[in-house]
mmCIF file of C-alpha atoms in Angstrom:
data_model
loop_
_atom_site.group_PDB
_atom_site.id
_atom_site.type_symbol
_atom_site.label_atom_id
_atom_site.label_comp_id
_atom_site.label_asym_id
_atom_site.label_seq_id
_atom_site.Cartn_x
_atom_site.Cartn_y
_atom_site.Cartn_z
ATOM 1 C CA UNK A 897 4.808 -9.248 -24.991
ATOM 2 C CA UNK A 898 1.832 -9.986 -27.187
ATOM 3 C CA UNK A 899 -0.609 -8.081 -29.378
ATOM 4 C CA UNK A 900 -3.454 -9.992 -27.752
ATOM 5 C CA UNK A 901 -4.975 -8.419 -24.625
ATOM 6 C CA UNK A 902 -3.902 -10.324 -21.505
ATOM 7 C CA UNK A 903 -6.613 -12.303 -19.780
ATOM 8 C CA UNK A 904 -7.664 -11.702 -16.196
ATOM 9 C CA UNK A 905 -6.997 -14.807 -14.117
ATOM 10 C CA UNK A 906 -9.879 -16.048 -11.984
ATOM 11 C CA UNK A 907 -8.896 -16.288 -8.331
ATOM 12 C CA UNK A 908 -10.425 -17.986 -5.333
ATOM 13 C CA UNK A 909 -11.470 -14.594 -3.965
ATOM 14 C CA UNK A 910 -14.763 -13.656 -5.667
ATOM 15 C CA UNK A 911 -14.247 -9.932 -5.078
ATOM 16 C CA UNK A 912 -10.771 -9.849 -6.660
ATOM 17 C CA UNK A 913 -9.973 -11.108 -10.154
ATOM 18 C CA UNK A 914 -6.289 -10.541 -10.820
ATOM 19 C CA UNK A 915 -3.975 -10.284 -13.793
ATOM 20 C CA UNK A 916 -0.891 -11.583 -12.021
ATOM 21 C CA UNK A 917 1.709 -10.713 -14.683
ATOM 22 C CA UNK A 918 2.961 -7.130 -14.611
ATOM 23 C CA UNK A 919 2.229 -5.479 -17.943
ATOM 24 C CA UNK A 920 5.146 -3.667 -19.519
ATOM 25 C CA UNK A 921 6.067 -1.643 -22.597
ATOM 26 C CA UNK A 922 4.423 -3.149 -25.684
ATOM 27 C CA UNK A 923 1.683 -4.962 -23.774
ATOM 28 C CA UNK A 924 -1.856 -3.853 -24.681
ATOM 29 C CA UNK A 925 -4.306 -2.797 -22.003
ATOM 30 C CA UNK A 926 -6.875 -5.518 -21.233
ATOM 31 C CA UNK A 927 -10.436 -4.489 -22.161
ATOM 32 C CA UNK A 928 -12.517 -3.361 -19.194
ATOM 33 C CA UNK A 929 -16.082 -4.631 -19.003
ATOM 34 C CA UNK A 930 -18.865 -2.173 -18.322
ATOM 35 C CA UNK A 931 -19.653 -1.838 -14.626
ATOM 36 C CA UNK A 932 -16.391 -3.469 -13.524
ATOM 37 C CA UNK A 933 -14.121 -1.712 -11.041
ATOM 38 C CA UNK A 934 -10.436 -2.137 -11.832
ATOM 39 C CA UNK A 935 -7.331 -1.229 -9.872
ATOM 40 C CA UNK A 936 -4.025 -0.797 -11.664
ATOM 41 C CA UNK A 937 -1.502 -1.920 -9.109
ATOM 42 C CA UNK A 938 1.968 -3.352 -8.523
ATOM 43 C CA UNK A 939 2.210 -6.120 -5.980
ATOM 44 C CA UNK A 940 5.327 -4.782 -4.234
ATOM 45 C CA UNK A 941 4.184 -1.147 -4.003
ATOM 46 C CA UNK A 942 3.287 0.183 -0.512
ATOM 47 C CA UNK A 943 1.171 2.972 -1.991
ATOM 48 C CA UNK A 944 -0.914 0.553 -4.041
ATOM 49 C CA UNK A 945 -1.219 -1.619 -0.926
ATOM 50 C CA UNK A 946 -3.160 1.173 0.756
ATOM 51 C CA UNK A 947 -5.961 0.968 -1.783
ATOM 52 C CA UNK A 948 -5.795 -2.819 -1.985
ATOM 53 C CA UNK A 949 -6.322 -2.985 1.787
ATOM 54 C CA UNK A 950 -9.406 -0.781 1.502
ATOM 55 C CA UNK A 951 -10.815 -2.906 -1.314
ATOM 56 C CA UNK A 952 -10.418 -6.046 0.780
ATOM 57 C CA UNK A 953 -11.611 -4.537 4.065
ATOM 58 C CA UNK A 954 -14.790 -3.278 2.414
ATOM 59 C CA UNK A 955 -15.200 -6.476 0.347
ATOM 60 C CA UNK A 956 -15.563 -4.512 -2.902
ATOM 61 C CA UNK A 957 -15.755 -6.601 -6.089
ATOM 62 C CA UNK A 958 -12.959 -5.612 -8.461
ATOM 63 C CA UNK A 959 -10.280 -6.826 -10.797
ATOM 64 C CA UNK A 960 -6.562 -6.101 -10.576
ATOM 65 C CA UNK A 961 -4.181 -5.336 -13.434
ATOM 66 C CA UNK A 962 -0.543 -5.263 -12.357
ATOM 67 C CA UNK A 963 1.763 -2.779 -14.059
ATOM 68 C CA UNK A 964 5.539 -2.890 -14.428
ATOM 69 C CA UNK A 965 6.409 0.456 -12.824
ATOM 70 C CA UNK A 966 9.993 0.389 -14.121
ATOM 71 C CA UNK A 967 9.291 -0.159 -17.828
ATOM 72 C CA UNK A 968 5.721 1.081 -18.106
ATOM 73 C CA UNK A 969 3.252 0.416 -20.926
ATOM 74 C CA UNK A 970 2.574 3.603 -22.889
ATOM 75 C CA UNK A 971 -1.180 3.436 -22.356
ATOM 76 C CA UNK A 972 -0.677 3.706 -18.585
ATOM 77 C CA UNK A 973 0.316 7.371 -18.988
ATOM 78 C CA UNK A 974 -3.219 7.951 -20.279
ATOM 79 C CA UNK A 975 -4.602 6.541 -17.018
ATOM 80 C CA UNK A 976 -2.364 8.689 -14.825
ATOM 81 C CA UNK A 977 -0.035 11.356 -16.289
ATOM 82 C CA UNK A 978 2.447 10.563 -13.503
ATOM 83 C CA UNK A 979 2.216 6.848 -14.402
ATOM 84 C CA UNK A 980 2.072 5.853 -10.737
ATOM 85 C CA UNK A 981 -0.029 3.212 -9.011
ATOM 86 C CA UNK A 982 -2.654 2.887 -7.670
ATOM 87 C CA UNK A 983 -5.208 3.900 -10.277
ATOM 88 C CA UNK A 984 -8.916 3.061 -10.162
ATOM 89 C CA UNK A 985 -11.037 2.850 -13.295
ATOM 90 C CA UNK A 986 -14.725 2.140 -13.811
ATOM 91 C CA UNK A 987 -16.947 3.137 -16.740
ATOM 92 C CA UNK A 988 -14.516 5.780 -18.059
ATOM 93 C CA UNK A 989 -14.058 7.303 -14.593
ATOM 94 C CA UNK A 990 -10.420 7.322 -13.481
ATOM 95 C CA UNK A 991 -9.137 8.145 -9.994
ATOM 96 C CA UNK A 992 -5.512 8.024 -8.831
ATOM 97 C CA UNK A 993 -3.233 8.702 -5.801
ATOM 98 C CA UNK A 994 -3.388 6.350 -2.821
ATOM 99 C CA UNK A 995 -5.142 8.667 -0.331
ATOM 100 C CA UNK A 996 -7.651 9.873 -2.923
ATOM 101 C CA UNK A 997 -8.521 6.408 -4.229
ATOM 102 C CA UNK A 998 -8.925 5.066 -0.694
ATOM 103 C CA UNK A 999 -11.219 7.904 0.406
ATOM 104 C CA UNK A 1000 -13.149 7.587 -2.853
ATOM 105 C CA UNK A 1001 -13.866 3.921 -2.202
ATOM 106 C CA UNK A 1002 -14.971 4.611 1.361
ATOM 107 C CA UNK A 1003 -17.426 7.234 0.105
ATOM 108 C CA UNK A 1004 -18.564 5.200 -2.907
ATOM 109 C CA UNK A 1005 -19.396 2.162 -0.752
ATOM 110 C CA UNK A 1006 -20.602 3.738 2.523
ATOM 111 C CA UNK A 1007 -22.556 0.688 3.700
ATOM 112 C CA UNK A 1008 -19.621 -1.726 3.440
ATOM 113 C CA UNK A 1009 -17.593 -1.317 6.649
ATOM 114 C CA UNK A 1010 -16.969 2.440 6.826
ATOM 115 C CA UNK A 1011 -13.275 3.049 7.510
ATOM 116 C CA UNK A 1012 -13.435 6.706 8.506
ATOM 117 C CA UNK A 1013 -14.839 7.772 11.863
ATOM 118 C CA UNK A 1014 -18.385 9.137 11.777
ATOM 119 C CA UNK A 1015 -17.276 11.774 14.256
ATOM 120 C CA UNK A 1016 -16.159 14.849 12.306
ATOM 121 C CA UNK A 1017 -13.489 15.834 14.823
ATOM 122 C CA UNK A 1018 -12.010 12.337 15.017
ATOM 123 C CA UNK A 1019 -11.991 12.066 11.231
ATOM 124 C CA UNK A 1020 -10.170 15.397 10.974
ATOM 125 C CA UNK A 1021 -7.688 14.308 13.645
ATOM 126 C CA UNK A 1022 -6.974 11.074 11.777
ATOM 127 C CA UNK A 1023 -6.305 13.072 8.616
ATOM 128 C CA UNK A 1024 -3.908 15.348 10.508
ATOM 129 C CA UNK A 1025 -1.968 12.304 11.755
ATOM 130 C CA UNK A 1026 -1.913 10.923 8.229
ATOM 131 C CA UNK A 1027 -0.661 14.246 6.893
ATOM 132 C CA UNK A 1028 2.113 14.160 9.476
ATOM 133 C CA UNK A 1029 2.986 10.630 8.395
ATOM 134 C CA UNK A 1030 3.114 11.679 4.760
ATOM 135 C CA UNK A 1031 5.176 14.814 5.461
ATOM 136 C CA UNK A 1032 7.624 13.413 8.007
ATOM 137 C CA UNK A 1033 7.620 9.633 8.381
ATOM 138 C CA UNK A 1034 7.393 8.718 4.702
ATOM 139 C CA UNK A 1035 10.511 10.669 3.746
ATOM 140 C CA UNK A 1036 12.471 9.447 6.764
ATOM 141 C CA UNK A 1037 11.506 5.869 5.884
ATOM 142 C CA UNK A 1038 12.893 6.021 2.349
ATOM 143 C CA UNK A 1039 16.059 7.878 3.329
ATOM 144 C CA UNK A 1040 16.896 5.277 5.970
ATOM 145 C CA UNK A 1041 15.975 2.447 3.608
ATOM 146 C CA UNK A 1042 18.224 3.927 0.925
ATOM 147 C CA UNK A 1043 21.188 3.487 3.268
ATOM 148 C CA UNK A 1044 19.904 0.083 4.407
ATOM 149 C CA UNK A 1045 19.744 1.336 7.981
ATOM 150 C CA UNK A 1046 23.507 1.839 8.141
ATOM 151 C CA UNK A 1047 23.380 5.608 8.579
ATOM 152 C CA UNK A 1048 22.869 6.209 12.333
ATOM 153 C CA UNK A 1049 21.520 9.729 11.845
ATOM 154 C CA UNK A 1050 18.911 8.654 9.287
ATOM 155 C CA UNK A 1051 17.876 5.683 11.401
ATOM 156 C CA UNK A 1052 17.509 7.885 14.484
ATOM 157 C CA UNK A 1053 15.542 10.433 12.455
ATOM 158 C CA UNK A 1054 13.049 7.764 11.434
ATOM 159 C CA UNK A 1055 12.660 6.521 15.013
ATOM 160 C CA UNK A 1056 12.136 10.078 16.223
ATOM 161 C CA UNK A 1057 9.356 10.632 13.707
ATOM 162 C CA UNK A 1058 7.456 7.447 14.550
ATOM 163 C CA UNK A 1059 7.683 8.177 18.283
ATOM 164 C CA UNK A 1060 4.863 10.644 17.642
ATOM 165 C CA UNK A 1061 2.732 7.765 16.333
ATOM 166 C CA UNK A 1062 3.569 5.800 19.483
ATOM 167 C CA UNK A 1063 2.405 8.725 21.615
ATOM 168 C CA UNK A 1064 -0.759 9.231 19.548
ATOM 169 C CA UNK A 1065 -1.891 5.612 19.824
ATOM 170 C CA UNK A 1066 -1.053 5.503 23.531
ATOM 171 C CA UNK A 1067 -3.185 8.602 24.106
ATOM 172 C CA UNK A 1068 -6.077 7.039 22.235
ATOM 173 C CA UNK A 1069 -5.911 3.924 24.392
ATOM 174 C CA UNK A 1070 -7.280 1.697 21.620
ATOM 175 C CA UNK A 1071 -5.959 -1.385 19.859
ATOM 176 C CA UNK A 1072 -5.922 0.417 16.528
ATOM 177 C CA UNK A 1073 -5.845 4.036 15.435
ATOM 178 C CA UNK A 1074 -9.338 3.361 14.076
ATOM 179 C CA UNK A 1075 -10.733 2.073 17.360
ATOM 180 C CA UNK A 1076 -10.806 -0.855 19.748
ATOM 181 C CA UNK A 1077 -12.070 -3.626 17.487
ATOM 182 C CA UNK A 1078 -10.898 -3.156 13.883
ATOM 183 C CA UNK A 1079 -8.324 -1.154 11.929
ATOM 184 C CA UNK A 1080 -9.601 2.019 10.304
ATOM 185 C CA UNK A 1081 -8.469 4.141 7.388
ATOM 186 C CA UNK A 1082 -5.477 5.586 9.236
ATOM 187 C CA UNK A 1083 -4.245 2.102 10.185
ATOM 188 C CA UNK A 1084 -4.424 0.906 6.589
ATOM 189 C CA UNK A 1085 -2.739 4.022 5.204
ATOM 190 C CA UNK A 1086 0.357 3.688 7.392
ATOM 191 C CA UNK A 1087 0.529 -0.114 7.606
ATOM 192 C CA UNK A 1088 2.349 -0.864 4.302
ATOM 193 C CA UNK A 1089 5.446 0.932 5.564
ATOM 194 C CA UNK A 1090 5.517 -0.921 8.870
ATOM 195 C CA UNK A 1091 5.211 -4.150 6.875
ATOM 196 C CA UNK A 1092 8.446 -3.198 5.135
ATOM 197 C CA UNK A 1093 10.585 -2.125 8.099
ATOM 198 C CA UNK A 1094 12.759 -5.239 8.190
ATOM 199 C CA UNK A 1095 12.738 -6.253 4.544
ATOM 200 C CA UNK A 1096 13.601 -2.718 3.369
ATOM 201 C CA UNK A 1097 16.357 -2.506 6.017
ATOM 202 C CA UNK A 1098 15.054 0.787 7.411
ATOM 203 C CA UNK A 1099 16.510 -0.143 10.790
ATOM 204 C CA UNK A 1100 19.293 -2.315 9.396
ATOM 205 C CA UNK A 1101 17.121 -5.423 9.146
ATOM 206 C CA UNK A 1102 15.625 -5.024 12.612
ATOM 207 C CA UNK A 1103 11.989 -4.531 13.562
ATOM 208 C CA UNK A 1104 10.480 -1.952 15.914
ATOM 209 C CA UNK A 1105 12.635 -1.515 19.045
ATOM 210 C CA UNK A 1106 11.384 -2.246 22.555
ATOM 211 C CA UNK A 1107 11.280 1.505 23.178
ATOM 212 C CA UNK A 1108 8.069 1.551 21.103
ATOM 213 C CA UNK A 1109 5.900 -1.074 22.886
ATOM 214 C CA UNK A 1110 2.557 0.416 21.810
ATOM 215 C CA UNK A 1111 3.497 0.272 18.125
ATOM 216 C CA UNK A 1112 4.957 -3.201 18.626
ATOM 217 C CA UNK A 1113 1.628 -4.446 19.957
ATOM 218 C CA UNK A 1114 -0.251 -2.600 17.193
ATOM 219 C CA UNK A 1115 1.886 -4.229 14.526
ATOM 220 C CA UNK A 1116 1.275 -7.681 16.010
ATOM 221 C CA UNK A 1117 -2.488 -7.068 15.913
ATOM 222 C CA UNK A 1118 -2.318 -5.743 12.355
ATOM 223 C CA UNK A 1119 -0.561 -8.914 11.219
ATOM 224 C CA UNK A 1120 -3.667 -10.855 12.286
ATOM 225 C CA UNK A 1121 -6.033 -8.668 10.270
ATOM 226 C CA UNK A 1122 -7.592 -10.572 7.324
ATOM 227 C CA UNK A 1123 -7.078 -7.673 4.914
ATOM 228 C CA UNK A 1124 -3.411 -7.374 5.833
ATOM 229 C CA UNK A 1125 -2.981 -11.115 5.426
ATOM 230 C CA UNK A 1126 -4.625 -10.948 1.987
ATOM 231 C CA UNK A 1127 -1.828 -8.803 0.500
ATOM 232 C CA UNK A 1128 1.186 -9.699 2.652
ATOM 233 C CA UNK A 1129 4.070 -11.296 0.753
ATOM 234 C CA UNK A 1130 6.973 -13.381 2.082
ATOM 235 C CA UNK A 1131 9.871 -11.372 3.526
ATOM 236 C CA UNK A 1132 12.180 -12.844 0.898
ATOM 237 C CA UNK A 1133 10.037 -11.452 -1.916
ATOM 238 C CA UNK A 1134 10.106 -7.918 -0.522
ATOM 239 C CA UNK A 1135 13.884 -8.117 0.005
ATOM 240 C CA UNK A 1136 14.475 -9.354 -3.537
ATOM 241 C CA UNK A 1137 12.319 -6.638 -5.042
ATOM 242 C CA UNK A 1138 13.694 -3.786 -2.917
ATOM 243 C CA UNK A 1139 17.317 -4.845 -3.478
ATOM 244 C CA UNK A 1140 16.978 -4.921 -7.264
ATOM 245 C CA UNK A 1141 14.428 -2.196 -8.049
ATOM 246 C CA UNK A 1142 15.625 0.555 -10.404
ATOM 247 C CA UNK A 1143 18.748 -1.387 -11.302
ATOM 248 C CA UNK A 1144 19.584 -3.432 -14.441
ATOM 249 C CA UNK A 1145 18.336 -6.488 -12.524
ATOM 250 C CA UNK A 1146 14.915 -5.014 -11.647
ATOM 251 C CA UNK A 1147 12.452 -7.894 -11.183
ATOM 252 C CA UNK A 1148 8.696 -8.253 -10.954
ATOM 253 C CA UNK A 1149 7.263 -11.551 -12.197
ATOM 254 C CA UNK A 1150 10.562 -13.340 -11.657
ATOM 255 C CA UNK A 1151 10.110 -13.059 -7.894
ATOM 256 C CA UNK A 1152 8.385 -16.034 -6.318
ATOM 257 C CA UNK A 1153 5.552 -15.041 -4.003
#
């Protein structure tokens, strides 16, 4: 920890300047330049990944400040009373929650690869699927992960919930939930959890079963998406973080990525 504001590291990606170290209790908040969009993130967080995917997909210039979400800096509670990532900040305007920040960016930058359907009905349908994911799949994911996929009932519950996503994509007949060519908002909102199926041991270290061929093919296509590739970490890093998080050996910067 230091009294001096951390510096933002220049990266090879012109749209994303990142403070790699996770700021923790006692670290000051780096000054934010006028007109600069900043995301407060945590590189292992699936909820922050949602907004990071949108930033990349829409090629929005921004800087990233990573926050230690286990021992949080006090000033972060002023950004979001819940002290959760992601948080967006620009010129004294602060937005938080992964769905809200993602929709905000899509509306704020409408000419840079719109991620929502222009069709009002399709957009509403996508939001209904996302609401289902948030209400049913998200909870089943974490319960199964908490038992490392060793509880048969919890594992089966998760598979039952995602069968509805299999059916939905099959009915659409497209490569992605967002259409034939590119992932859309719905794809990016649910992707971070599919990226963590094996390394969070939701299914005991296994990936999607052969009983879900449509989702299997979707996941393979998503892995080739440039935005997904931009934030994807090695399996070992996710395992190390998930295994130790919220324990005395919680790690952030110690994990090699």
